[in-house]
Structures are given as structure tokens and as C-alpha cells.
Amino acid sequence: MRAWFSLLLVVLSLPAAAAPPLDRLSLPKGFHVALYSGQVPDARELALGTGGTVFVGSSGAGKVYALTDSNGDGVADRVRVVASGLRDPIGVAFHDGDLYVSAVSRILRLRDIERHLDAPPTPEPVTDKLPTEGHHGGKFLAFGPDGKLYVPIGAPCNICDPAPDHGKLIRMNADGSGWEDVALGIRNTVGFDWQPGSRRLWFTDNGRDLMGDDVPSDELNEIRRTGQHFGYPYCHQGDVPDPEFGRGRHCQDYTPPVLKLGAHVASLGMRFYTGRQFPASYRGAILIAEHGSWNRTKKSGYRVMTVRLDGSKVRSYEPLITGFEQNERAWGRPVDVQPLPDGSVLVSDDLAGAVYRVTYRP
């Protein structure tokens, strides 16, 4: 009893995790950011259930979280773990009441999850046939307007020729059947969404490393037809041949990006904003979480950006949130963005282990 009591005292005396320093963040006039939850270690992709539950994948934690805001005050008052012991379950997608979770070579399904948050069901395999490599093995997930599950298969390297099993985006039926290649020549996409109106799929792609501080750029791409090739590993950012794999190739043979996002910014989660809370200029714009560079002389990224479009043409590319990195030191790394029904937007941060909520009040 005495030993147990001593241990309890030690636990109670441990300092609480420091709250993220949100006062360091900068947003356009009228925008505000607040902590939605600070209890989500390694927070990665976000998905929204029909009952309002926010599901969050994770990286090193190996867990999937369910966040609930029971009183509607814009702050999650409960965080549950609905799956654990998984390998890099960064991807989560909600479909027909079920939660789909990526785990490198596997995709799992938790049935009727919002009715069983306190006693989650055992994850059922949808497929276990995906590649097993851990390098770029984490997978962002999303269901398209066609009801199919879209799954990226990243290159298992910084630079190599991984075709035909890697470096692409595929789709499958919700039960794991009917695999089909959607797009090729993709190094590693960790964010994609469908444009309202055109219903075309747009995605971010991370450029290769070890070609210098400023080349190549990350990419924002639009898929106009099934089977398009976006250049990797032969051509980067639409106009830079790879020094090794680009020999004998021509960049004009591949689809160039719609927008160069900047070198090493690590562009990850992206969504089209269709809400009504933000100013009208944000409707139909793309919000992109840029995780931030790891090997650049001077850091880049560490921000959330807004891309305004006119159809498929970029009108502007400007910050929504900056300040996660200051004086070459980062305290936060944004990973994903998720609009909510009220028009606010959630942002996940795996470094701070948090999810933030961005609102607009003029």
C-alpha cells in the first residue's frame, strides 16, 4: 500500500504538458485560433463522423483517437482511443458509419464506430495486400464521390524507380476489392480532395531530397484523367530532370504541377473549403498544411496556406497560419486540415500533439 501511495504521489506531481503557445501564431485579420484538444500525441489525418466525432490518426503513437465536443463550445471535452498497437496508422476515413484506418500494408475497418466509442469494435481487415515498406508507408485515406476508397502508395525511398507497385495513387471498393490505378509518377502524397463542381481530384506531392535547398519544389496537382503520370522519378516540379533517373527522359512527357508550393515545405493534408464562416474569398479555395522542412539550411513550411483558384488556374497562394516556427526553432508542425459543418476548420499538429480550431469573427 505504501509503495502504491508513493507511486501515486509521483504521478500526481508530474508537471502537466505545456499548452501550445498559440499566441505566437499569426492569422489574417478577423481569424482566430484556439485549442480544440491538446491530448492527441502524434496527431495526423483528421476525419469527421456524421455524429460530429473527430477521428485522428497518429504516427509514432500507433493509436487512433476519437474527439467529442458534447456541449458544442468548440472544444473537445473527451478524447478516447478507439484503436491501438497499429503500425503508423496516420490515415483515417469515415464512410457509411464505419471508420477506415491505414496501417502501412493493411487497411482496417471499425464498424458502426460512433455508436461504440466507449467499447470500440475489433478492427476488421479490408486488405492486407499493400506494400510493407515503412519508408513513405503511412497512407492518407479518403473516399471519393464515386464511393471508392483512395489510397496512395508512396515511393519506398528518397529517389528510386519503384514502378509498377509504388509511386502512385490507387482506388478500391469499400470492401477492398477492385483495385485500380488512378495516377502514376507520384513520390508521396499525404493529402488529396475533390474540387466542388468539377469533382476532379487534387493532391499534394512531396518533392525529393538531396538536390539542394531550393530544388525541387513540392507540388499541387490536378488529375484530369485516369492514368496520368506526374513525373516521379524522372522529372520533378514539371521542369527539373532528375540527375540520375531523368537521363533520356523529357519533362514535357509528364503532367506538370498546377502550382509549385516551395522546396521542402512538406505539403501534407489539403481540403477544399466549402463553408460559409470564412470570408467569401475562401469559398472553393484549397487549404494546405505544410509540415515543414527537415534538411534545409533555412527552414521552410511550418504553416497553413490558402490556394485560391479560378477553375484550374491559381489566383493566389498565401498564408492562413504562420508562427509554428520562429528563429529556426519549431514548436509545432501542421499535418492536416478539416473543415467542420459550422465553417470553422480544424488543424492537426503532430509535434505539439494537438488539434486546433480556426474560426472567423470579423
Short mmCIF file of C-alpha atoms in Angstrom, two decimals:
data_model
loop_
_atom_site.label_atom_id
_atom_site.label_comp_id
_atom_site.label_asym_id
_atom_site.label_seq_id
_atom_site.Cartn_x
_atom_site.Cartn_y
_atom_site.Cartn_z
CA MET A 1 0.00 0.00 0.00
CA ARG A 2 2.81 2.41 0.91
CA ALA A 3 4.62 1.75 -2.40
CA TRP A 4 1.39 2.25 -4.36
CA PHE A 5 0.71 5.52 -2.47
CA SER A 6 4.25 6.75 -3.18
CA LEU A 7 3.80 5.98 -6.88
CA LEU A 8 0.50 7.87 -6.87
CA LEU A 9 2.20 10.90 -5.35
CA VAL A 10 4.89 10.78 -8.06
CA VAL A 11 2.27 10.61 -10.80
CA LEU A 12 0.27 13.47 -9.28
CA SER A 13 3.41 15.58 -9.00
CA LEU A 14 4.37 15.23 -12.67
CA PRO A 15 4.04 18.55 -14.50
CA ALA A 16 1.17 18.87 -16.94
CA ALA A 17 2.05 19.06 -20.61
CA ALA A 18 2.64 22.64 -21.63
CA ALA A 19 -0.12 24.16 -23.71
CA PRO A 20 0.93 25.07 -27.25
CA PRO A 21 1.92 28.77 -27.45
CA LEU A 22 -0.92 29.83 -29.73
CA ASP A 23 -0.15 33.48 -29.11
CA ARG A 24 2.84 33.04 -31.42
CA LEU A 25 0.61 32.26 -34.38
CA SER A 26 -0.31 34.87 -36.98
CA LEU A 27 -3.55 34.80 -38.99
CA PRO A 28 -5.27 37.33 -41.26
CA LYS A 29 -7.44 39.96 -39.60
CA GLY A 30 -10.67 38.52 -38.19
CA PHE A 31 -9.33 34.97 -37.88
CA HIS A 32 -8.79 33.30 -34.52
CA VAL A 33 -7.20 30.02 -33.44
CA ALA A 34 -7.91 28.08 -30.25
CA LEU A 35 -7.00 24.72 -28.81
CA TYR A 36 -9.54 22.04 -29.72
CA SER A 37 -7.59 19.31 -27.91
CA GLY A 38 -4.07 19.09 -26.52
CA GLN A 39 -4.27 15.36 -25.80
CA VAL A 40 -3.61 13.83 -29.22
CA PRO A 41 0.02 12.63 -29.42
CA ASP A 42 1.43 12.45 -32.96
CA ALA A 43 -1.84 13.77 -34.44
CA ARG A 44 -2.01 13.19 -38.20
CA GLU A 45 -5.01 12.85 -40.56
CA LEU A 46 -8.44 14.07 -39.46
CA ALA A 47 -11.83 12.62 -40.39
CA LEU A 48 -15.31 13.71 -39.38
CA GLY A 49 -18.10 11.30 -38.43
CA THR A 50 -21.74 12.00 -39.21
CA GLY A 51 -22.40 12.35 -35.47
CA GLY A 52 -19.74 15.05 -35.11
CA THR A 53 -16.93 12.83 -33.81
CA VAL A 54 -13.47 13.91 -34.95
CA PHE A 55 -11.22 10.93 -35.64
CA VAL A 56 -7.46 11.42 -35.61
CA GLY A 57 -4.79 9.04 -36.86
CA SER A 58 -1.28 9.09 -35.42
CA SER A 59 2.26 8.16 -36.35
CA GLY A 60 4.59 7.04 -33.56
CA ALA A 61 1.76 6.59 -31.07
CA GLY A 62 0.23 3.79 -33.14
CA LYS A 63 -3.22 4.86 -31.97
CA VAL A 64 -6.45 6.23 -33.41
CA TYR A 65 -8.30 8.82 -31.36
CA ALA A 66 -11.92 9.92 -31.22
CA LEU A 67 -12.56 13.50 -30.07
CA THR A 68 -16.02 14.64 -28.99
CA ASP A 69 -17.36 18.10 -28.20
CA SER A 70 -20.51 17.20 -26.30
CA ASN A 71 -21.64 20.72 -25.39
CA GLY A 72 -20.86 22.41 -28.70
CA ASP A 73 -18.47 25.01 -27.30
CA GLY A 74 -15.80 24.34 -29.92
CA VAL A 75 -13.50 22.41 -27.58
CA ALA A 76 -13.23 18.63 -27.38
CA ASP A 77 -14.23 17.61 -23.86
CA ARG A 78 -13.39 13.94 -24.29
CA VAL A 79 -10.60 12.04 -26.05
CA ARG A 80 -10.91 8.29 -26.48
CA VAL A 81 -8.53 5.76 -28.00
CA VAL A 82 -10.53 3.60 -30.41
CA ALA A 83 -7.61 1.55 -31.78
CA SER A 84 -4.04 0.96 -30.65
CA GLY A 85 -0.97 -1.14 -31.38
CA LEU A 86 -1.12 -0.34 -35.09
CA ARG A 87 1.78 0.34 -37.42
CA ASP A 88 1.82 4.00 -38.45
CA PRO A 89 -1.96 4.50 -38.60
CA ILE A 90 -1.79 8.02 -39.97
CA GLY A 91 -4.82 7.69 -42.27
CA VAL A 92 -8.47 7.73 -41.21
CA ALA A 93 -11.61 7.95 -43.35
CA PHE A 94 -15.27 7.76 -42.34
CA HIS A 95 -17.75 6.05 -44.68
CA ASP A 96 -21.29 4.73 -44.14
CA GLY A 97 -20.88 4.71 -40.36
CA ASP A 98 -17.56 2.85 -40.41
CA LEU A 99 -14.05 4.14 -39.72
CA TYR A 100 -11.29 3.06 -42.11
CA VAL A 101 -7.71 3.16 -40.81
CA SER A 102 -4.44 2.73 -42.71
CA ALA A 103 -1.65 0.67 -41.16
CA VAL A 104 1.08 0.56 -43.86
CA SER A 105 0.34 -2.78 -45.56
CA ARG A 106 -3.17 -3.03 -44.15
CA ILE A 107 -6.41 -1.11 -44.17
CA LEU A 108 -8.72 -1.85 -41.27
CA ARG A 109 -12.37 -1.05 -40.61
CA LEU A 110 -14.11 -0.31 -37.31
CA ARG A 111 -17.80 -0.88 -37.89
CA ASP A 112 -20.52 1.46 -36.64
CA ILE A 113 -17.85 3.27 -34.68
CA GLU A 114 -19.77 6.30 -33.39
CA ARG A 115 -22.21 4.03 -31.54
CA HIS A 116 -19.33 2.21 -29.85
CA LEU A 117 -16.80 4.85 -28.82
CA ASP A 118 -16.63 3.57 -25.24
CA ALA A 119 -16.22 -0.05 -26.32
CA PRO A 120 -14.68 0.08 -29.81
CA PRO A 121 -15.12 -2.90 -32.10
CA THR A 122 -12.15 -5.04 -33.09
CA PRO A 123 -10.66 -3.66 -36.32
CA GLU A 124 -11.53 -5.89 -39.27
CA PRO A 125 -9.16 -6.23 -42.25
CA VAL A 126 -10.27 -4.64 -45.51
CA THR A 127 -7.00 -5.60 -47.18
CA ASP A 128 -3.54 -6.71 -46.13
CA LYS A 129 -2.03 -6.73 -49.62
CA LEU A 130 -0.44 -3.27 -49.70
CA PRO A 131 3.38 -2.93 -49.74
CA THR A 132 5.13 -3.46 -46.40
CA GLU A 133 7.93 -0.89 -46.71
CA GLY A 134 7.94 1.70 -43.96
CA HIS A 135 9.60 4.47 -45.99
CA HIS A 136 6.63 6.58 -47.14
CA GLY A 137 4.48 3.70 -45.91
CA GLY A 138 1.99 5.84 -43.98
CA LYS A 139 -1.16 6.37 -46.01
CA PHE A 140 -3.66 9.24 -46.11
CA LEU A 141 -7.15 7.87 -46.87
CA ALA A 142 -10.26 9.39 -48.42
CA PHE A 143 -13.48 8.24 -50.03
CA GLY A 144 -14.29 9.87 -53.35
CA PRO A 145 -17.59 10.97 -54.85
CA ASP A 146 -17.67 7.57 -56.57
CA GLY A 147 -17.86 5.81 -53.18
CA LYS A 148 -14.42 4.26 -53.65
CA LEU A 149 -11.55 4.37 -51.18
CA TYR A 150 -8.49 6.22 -52.49
CA VAL A 151 -5.11 5.03 -51.19
CA PRO A 152 -1.62 6.35 -52.01
CA ILE A 153 1.36 4.03 -52.30
CA GLY A 154 4.46 6.18 -51.83
CA ALA A 155 7.92 5.52 -53.22
CA PRO A 156 9.88 3.34 -50.75
CA CYS A 157 12.89 5.67 -50.95
CA ASN A 158 14.01 9.24 -51.41
CA ILE A 159 14.73 8.63 -55.09
CA CYS A 160 14.41 5.34 -57.00
CA ASP A 161 12.30 3.86 -59.79
CA PRO A 162 9.64 1.95 -57.85
CA ALA A 163 7.08 1.26 -60.58
CA PRO A 164 4.77 -0.53 -61.02
CA ASP A 165 3.94 -1.30 -57.38
CA HIS A 166 4.81 2.06 -55.82
CA GLY A 167 4.74 5.76 -56.58
CA LYS A 168 1.06 6.02 -57.37
CA LEU A 169 -2.48 6.59 -56.18
CA ILE A 170 -4.98 3.74 -56.35
CA ARG A 171 -8.65 3.26 -55.52
CA MET A 172 -10.65 0.27 -54.41
CA ASN A 173 -14.15 -0.68 -53.36
CA ALA A 174 -15.08 -0.23 -49.71
CA ASP A 175 -14.65 -3.98 -49.17
CA GLY A 176 -11.07 -3.93 -50.50
CA SER A 177 -11.85 -5.38 -53.93
CA GLY A 178 -11.49 -3.90 -57.39
CA TRP A 179 -8.11 -2.19 -57.21
CA GLU A 180 -7.41 0.34 -59.94
CA ASP A 181 -4.51 2.72 -60.61
CA VAL A 182 -5.69 6.35 -60.65
CA ALA A 183 -2.44 8.28 -61.18
CA LEU A 184 1.26 7.42 -61.54
CA GLY A 185 4.59 9.17 -61.04
CA ILE A 186 3.79 10.34 -57.51
CA ARG A 187 6.58 10.34 -54.93
CA ASN A 188 4.43 10.59 -51.82
CA THR A 189 1.04 12.24 -51.50
CA VAL A 190 -0.28 12.73 -47.98
CA GLY A 191 -3.28 14.83 -48.89
CA PHE A 192 -5.96 14.95 -51.57
CA ASP A 193 -9.52 16.15 -52.07
CA TRP A 194 -12.15 16.62 -54.79
CA GLN A 195 -12.92 20.05 -56.17
CA PRO A 196 -16.57 21.08 -55.74
CA GLY A 197 -18.27 21.43 -59.09
CA SER A 198 -15.66 19.77 -61.31
CA ARG A 199 -15.30 16.81 -58.90
CA ARG A 200 -11.70 16.49 -60.08
CA LEU A 201 -9.15 15.10 -57.66
CA TRP A 202 -6.35 17.41 -56.49
CA PHE A 203 -3.37 16.27 -54.44
CA THR A 204 -0.16 17.47 -52.83
CA ASP A 205 3.11 15.68 -53.53
CA ASN A 206 6.39 15.88 -51.63
CA GLY A 207 9.50 16.59 -53.75
CA ARG A 208 12.66 14.55 -53.40
CA ASP A 209 15.54 15.45 -51.09
CA LEU A 210 19.29 15.97 -51.60
CA MET A 211 19.17 18.23 -54.65
CA GLY A 212 19.79 21.41 -52.66
CA ASP A 213 17.85 23.91 -50.57
CA ASP A 214 15.65 25.26 -53.32
CA VAL A 215 15.02 22.37 -55.73
CA PRO A 216 12.76 20.59 -56.28
CA SER A 217 9.50 22.14 -55.18
CA ASP A 218 6.61 20.32 -53.60
CA GLU A 219 3.64 20.15 -55.93
CA LEU A 220 -0.08 20.80 -56.07
CA ASN A 221 -1.57 18.64 -58.83
CA GLU A 222 -4.90 18.11 -60.54
CA ILE A 223 -5.95 14.78 -62.06
CA ARG A 224 -7.91 15.26 -65.27
CA ARG A 225 -7.93 11.66 -66.46
CA THR A 226 -7.18 8.23 -65.02
CA GLY A 227 -3.61 7.08 -65.56
CA GLN A 228 -1.88 10.46 -65.77
CA HIS A 229 1.85 10.36 -64.95
CA PHE A 230 3.20 13.22 -62.82
CA GLY A 231 6.90 12.65 -63.46
CA TYR A 232 8.49 10.93 -60.48
CA PRO A 233 11.29 9.80 -60.51
CA TYR A 234 12.21 11.15 -63.96
CA CYS A 235 11.15 14.78 -63.70
CA HIS A 236 10.49 16.99 -60.67
CA GLN A 237 8.23 20.06 -60.32
CA GLY A 238 7.40 19.76 -64.03
CA ASP A 239 10.66 21.18 -65.35
CA VAL A 240 13.67 19.68 -63.50
CA PRO A 241 15.01 16.35 -64.82
CA ASP A 242 16.35 14.05 -62.14
CA PRO A 243 20.16 13.90 -62.34
CA GLU A 244 20.09 10.10 -62.34
CA PHE A 245 16.69 8.88 -63.47
CA GLY A 246 15.97 11.75 -65.85
CA ARG A 247 18.55 10.73 -68.44
CA GLY A 248 16.88 10.13 -71.78
CA ARG A 249 13.55 11.48 -70.47
CA HIS A 250 11.72 14.71 -71.28
CA CYS A 251 9.74 16.69 -68.73
CA GLN A 252 7.13 17.64 -71.33
CA ASP A 253 6.10 13.97 -71.43
CA TYR A 254 4.69 14.21 -67.91
CA THR A 255 1.94 16.26 -66.26
CA PRO A 256 3.36 19.42 -64.61
CA PRO A 257 2.01 20.71 -61.30
CA VAL A 258 -0.70 23.33 -61.19
CA LEU A 259 1.34 25.11 -58.53
CA LYS A 260 4.87 24.84 -57.15
CA LEU A 261 4.48 25.05 -53.38
CA GLY A 262 8.12 25.59 -52.46
CA ALA A 263 11.08 23.33 -51.80
CA HIS A 264 10.94 21.02 -48.80
CA VAL A 265 7.84 22.62 -47.28
CA ALA A 266 6.44 19.08 -46.79
CA SER A 267 2.93 19.76 -48.05
CA LEU A 268 0.58 17.24 -46.45
CA GLY A 269 -3.15 17.40 -45.76
CA MET A 270 -5.34 19.52 -48.03
CA ARG A 271 -9.07 20.18 -48.34
CA PHE A 272 -11.30 22.42 -50.36
CA TYR A 273 -13.09 24.95 -48.18
CA THR A 274 -16.84 24.96 -48.83
CA GLY A 275 -18.04 26.53 -45.58
CA ARG A 276 -19.73 29.88 -45.04
CA GLN A 277 -17.98 31.14 -41.90
CA PHE A 278 -14.80 32.36 -43.60
CA PRO A 279 -14.99 35.33 -45.99
CA ALA A 280 -16.38 34.67 -49.46
CA SER A 281 -12.89 34.75 -50.98
CA TYR A 282 -12.11 31.46 -49.21
CA ARG A 283 -15.03 29.51 -50.70
CA GLY A 284 -13.71 26.93 -53.09
CA ALA A 285 -10.10 27.62 -52.04
CA ILE A 286 -7.68 24.88 -51.04
CA LEU A 287 -6.23 24.85 -47.52
CA ILE A 288 -2.87 23.06 -47.26
CA ALA A 289 -0.98 22.01 -44.12
CA GLU A 290 2.76 22.35 -44.67
CA HIS A 291 4.59 20.18 -42.15
CA GLY A 292 7.95 21.89 -42.61
CA SER A 293 11.43 21.03 -43.83
CA TRP A 294 13.81 18.71 -42.01
CA ASN A 295 17.03 19.04 -44.05
CA ARG A 296 17.02 22.56 -45.47
CA THR A 297 19.69 25.08 -44.40
CA LYS A 298 16.96 27.55 -43.52
CA LYS A 299 13.62 26.06 -42.54
CA SER A 300 10.64 26.30 -44.89
CA GLY A 301 7.00 25.39 -44.45
CA TYR A 302 5.62 25.13 -40.90
CA ARG A 303 2.39 26.88 -41.89
CA VAL A 304 -1.10 26.51 -43.29
CA MET A 305 -1.58 28.02 -46.75
CA THR A 306 -4.54 29.12 -48.86
CA VAL A 307 -4.64 28.50 -52.61
CA ARG A 308 -7.40 30.42 -54.40
CA LEU A 309 -8.48 29.10 -57.78
CA ASP A 310 -10.36 30.19 -60.83
CA GLY A 311 -11.34 26.77 -62.15
CA SER A 312 -7.96 25.11 -62.60
CA LYS A 313 -5.98 28.35 -62.60
CA VAL A 314 -4.25 29.56 -59.45
CA ARG A 315 -5.16 33.11 -58.44
CA SER A 316 -3.15 33.35 -55.22
CA TYR A 317 -1.06 31.35 -52.77
CA GLU A 318 -0.81 32.98 -49.35
CA PRO A 319 -0.61 32.12 -45.65
CA LEU A 320 -3.56 31.40 -43.41
CA ILE A 321 -1.48 30.47 -40.32
CA THR A 322 2.20 31.11 -39.66
CA GLY A 323 4.30 31.11 -36.49
CA PHE A 324 4.78 27.40 -35.82
CA GLU A 325 8.48 28.06 -36.44
CA GLN A 326 10.39 31.15 -35.34
CA ASN A 327 14.11 31.87 -35.44
CA GLU A 328 14.76 28.42 -36.91
CA ARG A 329 13.07 26.66 -33.98
CA ALA A 330 9.75 24.89 -34.42
CA TRP A 331 7.25 24.17 -31.67
CA GLY A 332 4.51 22.89 -33.99
CA ARG A 333 4.14 21.10 -37.32
CA PRO A 334 0.73 21.22 -39.04
CA VAL A 335 -0.32 17.97 -40.70
CA ASP A 336 -3.95 18.10 -41.83
CA VAL A 337 -6.90 20.46 -42.17
CA GLN A 338 -10.56 19.50 -41.72
CA PRO A 339 -13.48 21.90 -42.23
CA LEU A 340 -16.37 21.46 -39.82
CA PRO A 341 -20.10 21.88 -40.59
CA ASP A 342 -20.17 25.31 -38.91
CA GLY A 343 -17.49 26.58 -41.29
CA SER A 344 -14.61 26.52 -38.82
CA VAL A 345 -11.52 24.45 -39.64
CA LEU A 346 -9.52 22.00 -37.55
CA VAL A 347 -5.74 21.72 -37.91
CA SER A 348 -3.74 18.79 -36.55
CA ASP A 349 -0.19 19.17 -35.23
CA ASP A 350 1.90 16.06 -34.61
CA LEU A 351 4.80 17.85 -32.91
CA ALA A 352 2.65 19.54 -30.26
CA GLY A 353 0.24 16.59 -30.10
CA ALA A 354 -2.70 18.87 -30.59
CA VAL A 355 -5.66 19.81 -32.75
CA TYR A 356 -6.58 23.49 -33.21
CA ARG A 357 -9.80 25.15 -34.33
CA VAL A 358 -9.70 28.16 -36.63
CA THR A 359 -12.70 30.49 -36.65
CA TYR A 360 -13.55 33.79 -38.29
CA ARG A 361 -15.25 36.62 -36.43
CA PRO A 362 -14.94 39.99 -38.17
#
